Each structure stands twice: as structure tokens, then as C-alpha cells.
XYZ file of C-alpha atoms in Angstrom:
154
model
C -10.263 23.782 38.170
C -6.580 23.622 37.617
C -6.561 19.671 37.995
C -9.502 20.006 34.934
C -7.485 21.688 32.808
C -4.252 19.916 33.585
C -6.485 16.726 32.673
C -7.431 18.470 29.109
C -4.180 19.319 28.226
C -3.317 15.868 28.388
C -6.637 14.576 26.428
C -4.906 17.243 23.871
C -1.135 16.359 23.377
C -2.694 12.412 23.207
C -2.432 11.040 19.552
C -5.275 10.396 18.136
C -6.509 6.953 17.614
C -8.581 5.122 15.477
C -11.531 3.191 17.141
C -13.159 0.235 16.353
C -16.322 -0.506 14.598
C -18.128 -4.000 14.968
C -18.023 -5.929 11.910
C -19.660 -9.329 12.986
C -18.943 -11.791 15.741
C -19.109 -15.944 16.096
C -20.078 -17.629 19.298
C -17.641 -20.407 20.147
C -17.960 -21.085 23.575
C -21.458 -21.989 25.075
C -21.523 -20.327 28.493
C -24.798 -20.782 30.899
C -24.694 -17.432 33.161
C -23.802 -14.285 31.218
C -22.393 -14.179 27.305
C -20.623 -16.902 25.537
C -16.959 -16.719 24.060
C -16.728 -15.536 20.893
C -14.579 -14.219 17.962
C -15.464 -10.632 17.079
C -14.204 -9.151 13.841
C -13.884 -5.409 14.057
C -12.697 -2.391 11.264
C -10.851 0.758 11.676
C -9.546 3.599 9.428
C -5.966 4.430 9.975
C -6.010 7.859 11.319
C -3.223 8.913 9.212
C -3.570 7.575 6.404
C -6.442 8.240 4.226
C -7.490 5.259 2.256
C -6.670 2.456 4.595
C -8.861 0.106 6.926
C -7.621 -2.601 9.104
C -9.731 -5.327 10.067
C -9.199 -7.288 13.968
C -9.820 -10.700 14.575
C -9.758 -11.557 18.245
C -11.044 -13.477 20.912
C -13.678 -12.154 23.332
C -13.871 -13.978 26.958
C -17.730 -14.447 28.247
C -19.451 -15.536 31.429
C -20.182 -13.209 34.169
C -16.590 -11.269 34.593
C -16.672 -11.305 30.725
C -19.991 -9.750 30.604
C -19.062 -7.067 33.624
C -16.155 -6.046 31.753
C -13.893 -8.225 34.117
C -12.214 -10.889 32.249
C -9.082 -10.894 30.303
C -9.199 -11.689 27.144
C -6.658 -14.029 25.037
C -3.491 -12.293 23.556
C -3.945 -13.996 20.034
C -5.487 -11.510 17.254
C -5.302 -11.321 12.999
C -5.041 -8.586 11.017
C -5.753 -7.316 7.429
C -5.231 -4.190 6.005
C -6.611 -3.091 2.635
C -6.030 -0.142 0.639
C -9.837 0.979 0.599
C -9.543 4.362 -1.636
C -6.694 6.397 -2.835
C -3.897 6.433 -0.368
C -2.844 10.058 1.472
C -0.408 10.865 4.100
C -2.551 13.255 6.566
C 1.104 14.024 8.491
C 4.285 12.665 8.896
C 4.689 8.826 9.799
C 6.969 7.774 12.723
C 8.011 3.996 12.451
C 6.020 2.540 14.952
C 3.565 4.391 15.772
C 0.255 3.432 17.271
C -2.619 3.475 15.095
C -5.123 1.559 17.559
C -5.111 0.470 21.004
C -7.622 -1.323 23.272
C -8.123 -2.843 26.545
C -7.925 -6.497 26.953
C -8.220 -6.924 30.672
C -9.543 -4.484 33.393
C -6.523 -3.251 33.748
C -2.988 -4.359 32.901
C -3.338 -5.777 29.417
C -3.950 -4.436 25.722
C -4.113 -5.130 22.297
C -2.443 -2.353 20.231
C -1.769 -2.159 16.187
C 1.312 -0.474 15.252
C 2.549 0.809 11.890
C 5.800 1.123 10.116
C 6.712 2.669 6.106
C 8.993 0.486 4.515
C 10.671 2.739 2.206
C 12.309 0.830 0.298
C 9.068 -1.291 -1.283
C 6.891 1.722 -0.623
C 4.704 -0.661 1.717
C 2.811 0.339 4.703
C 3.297 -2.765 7.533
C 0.856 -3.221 11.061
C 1.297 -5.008 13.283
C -0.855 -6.530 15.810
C -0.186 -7.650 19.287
C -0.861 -7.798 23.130
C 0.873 -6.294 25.859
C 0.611 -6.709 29.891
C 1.888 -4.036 32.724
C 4.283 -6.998 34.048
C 5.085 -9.669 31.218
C 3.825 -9.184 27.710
C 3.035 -12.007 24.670
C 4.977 -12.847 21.972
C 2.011 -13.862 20.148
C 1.404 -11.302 16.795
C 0.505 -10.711 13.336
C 1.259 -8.959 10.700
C -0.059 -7.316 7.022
C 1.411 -4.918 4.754
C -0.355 -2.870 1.927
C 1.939 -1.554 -1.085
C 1.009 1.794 -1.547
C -0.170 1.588 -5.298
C -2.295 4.385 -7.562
C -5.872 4.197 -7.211
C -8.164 3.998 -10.172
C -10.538 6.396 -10.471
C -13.958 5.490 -11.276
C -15.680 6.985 -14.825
């Protein structure tokens, strides 16, 4: 009982993080036992700031350990943010900060996005890239929205 509620504690002190919705997907990679390779495109809302949605490009692995879950998947991703809607702040913005994370590997590796306010253009800046437990990539990329006035519709 006590390790339970240690356990939620934990789940509650977390940030929150956006998650991923499917957008489409590409096959590129034929593969005869289990699913092929492919390039899945995938959108999330930045859980911070209302009005924005950043959209993933990345490499899936297939085959059988790709299709158990097993395989590690390349460290190479795109990213585009847009401003979707009017732009607000639902709390304060640490430089840095993790917006989106997700497993690449079974266990040591993951993609994350990341954002940082640049003040002094009033620009919001993610960036994408891939991490391991032991040695991480260099490999990233990057978009920035300005944060502009939305028009409202008549």
C-alpha cells in the first residue's frame, strides 16, 4: 500500500506531456516476416501552450523485433510547429523544457522535443532529438513559431 502510493506521488509531481496522435505513415522498407519500415508522421499539442501543434517525422524499424516492440529505431526525426489558433501561455515556460518524449528502443533510447522562448524575437523554438542511456546522437532538428495575433474569424 505504501509502495502504491509512493508510486502515485510520483505519477503526480511528473510533468505532463503531450502524446502523439498518428497522422499517416509510408512504407519504405519491404520486410517478409512481421511489418515493413516505414516513416510515420505524428501531431501533438504543446501542453503549455494553447494554440500550438508540432508535427514528427521519424523512422519506424519493422520485422519481427520491430513488430514485438523490440527494435530500435533510427535517431533521425523532423519537426514543424504551427501556430494552429490563438497563442496562450497555460503557466510559466522554463527554457528547455520537455514538451514530448517517446521511446525509441526497449529500453535505453528516446526521442524527446524540447522547447525554448526566445525573448528577444518573441519566438517559441523545439527542438527535436534522440538520446541513449550510454552515448546519445547528435542528429536534430529544429522549428520556431513567432508568436503573432490571431485573426478572429467573422
Amino acid at each position: 500500500m505504501r509502495m502504491a502510493k509512493g508510486l502515485l506521488g510520483l505519477l503526480m509531481v511528473l510533468p505532463l506531456l503531450a502524446s502523439a496522435e498518428e497522422i499517416g505513415q509510408v512504407s519504405t522498407v519491404f520486410k517478409f516476416v512481421g511489418p515493413n519500415d516505414r516513416i510515420v508522421v505524428e501531431a501533438f499539442d504543446d501542453p503549455k501552450v494553447e494554440g500550438v501543434t508540432c508535427y514528427l517525422s521519424r523512422a519506424k524499424t519493422g520485422g519481427v523485433k520491430g513488430g514485438l516492440g523490440l527494435a530500435e529505431d533510427r535517431a533521425e526525426a523532423s519537426i514543424a510547429c504551427r501556430q494552429v489558433g490563438p497563442i496562450n501561455f497555460k503557466g510559466e515556460l522554463k527554457d528547455g523544457e520537455e514538451v514530448f518524449k517517446e521511446r525509441t528502443s526497449l529500453v535505453f533510447k528516446t526521442m524527446q522535443v524540447v522547447r525554448f522562448l526566445d525573448k528577444k524575437r518573441n519566438t517559441l523554438v523545439y527542438l527535436v532529438y534522440s538520446d541513449r542511456l550510454i552515448e546519445g546522437s547528435p542528429q536534430n532538428a529544429v522549428t520556431a513559431i513567432p508568436i503573432l495575433p490571431w485573426a478572429s474569424a467573422h
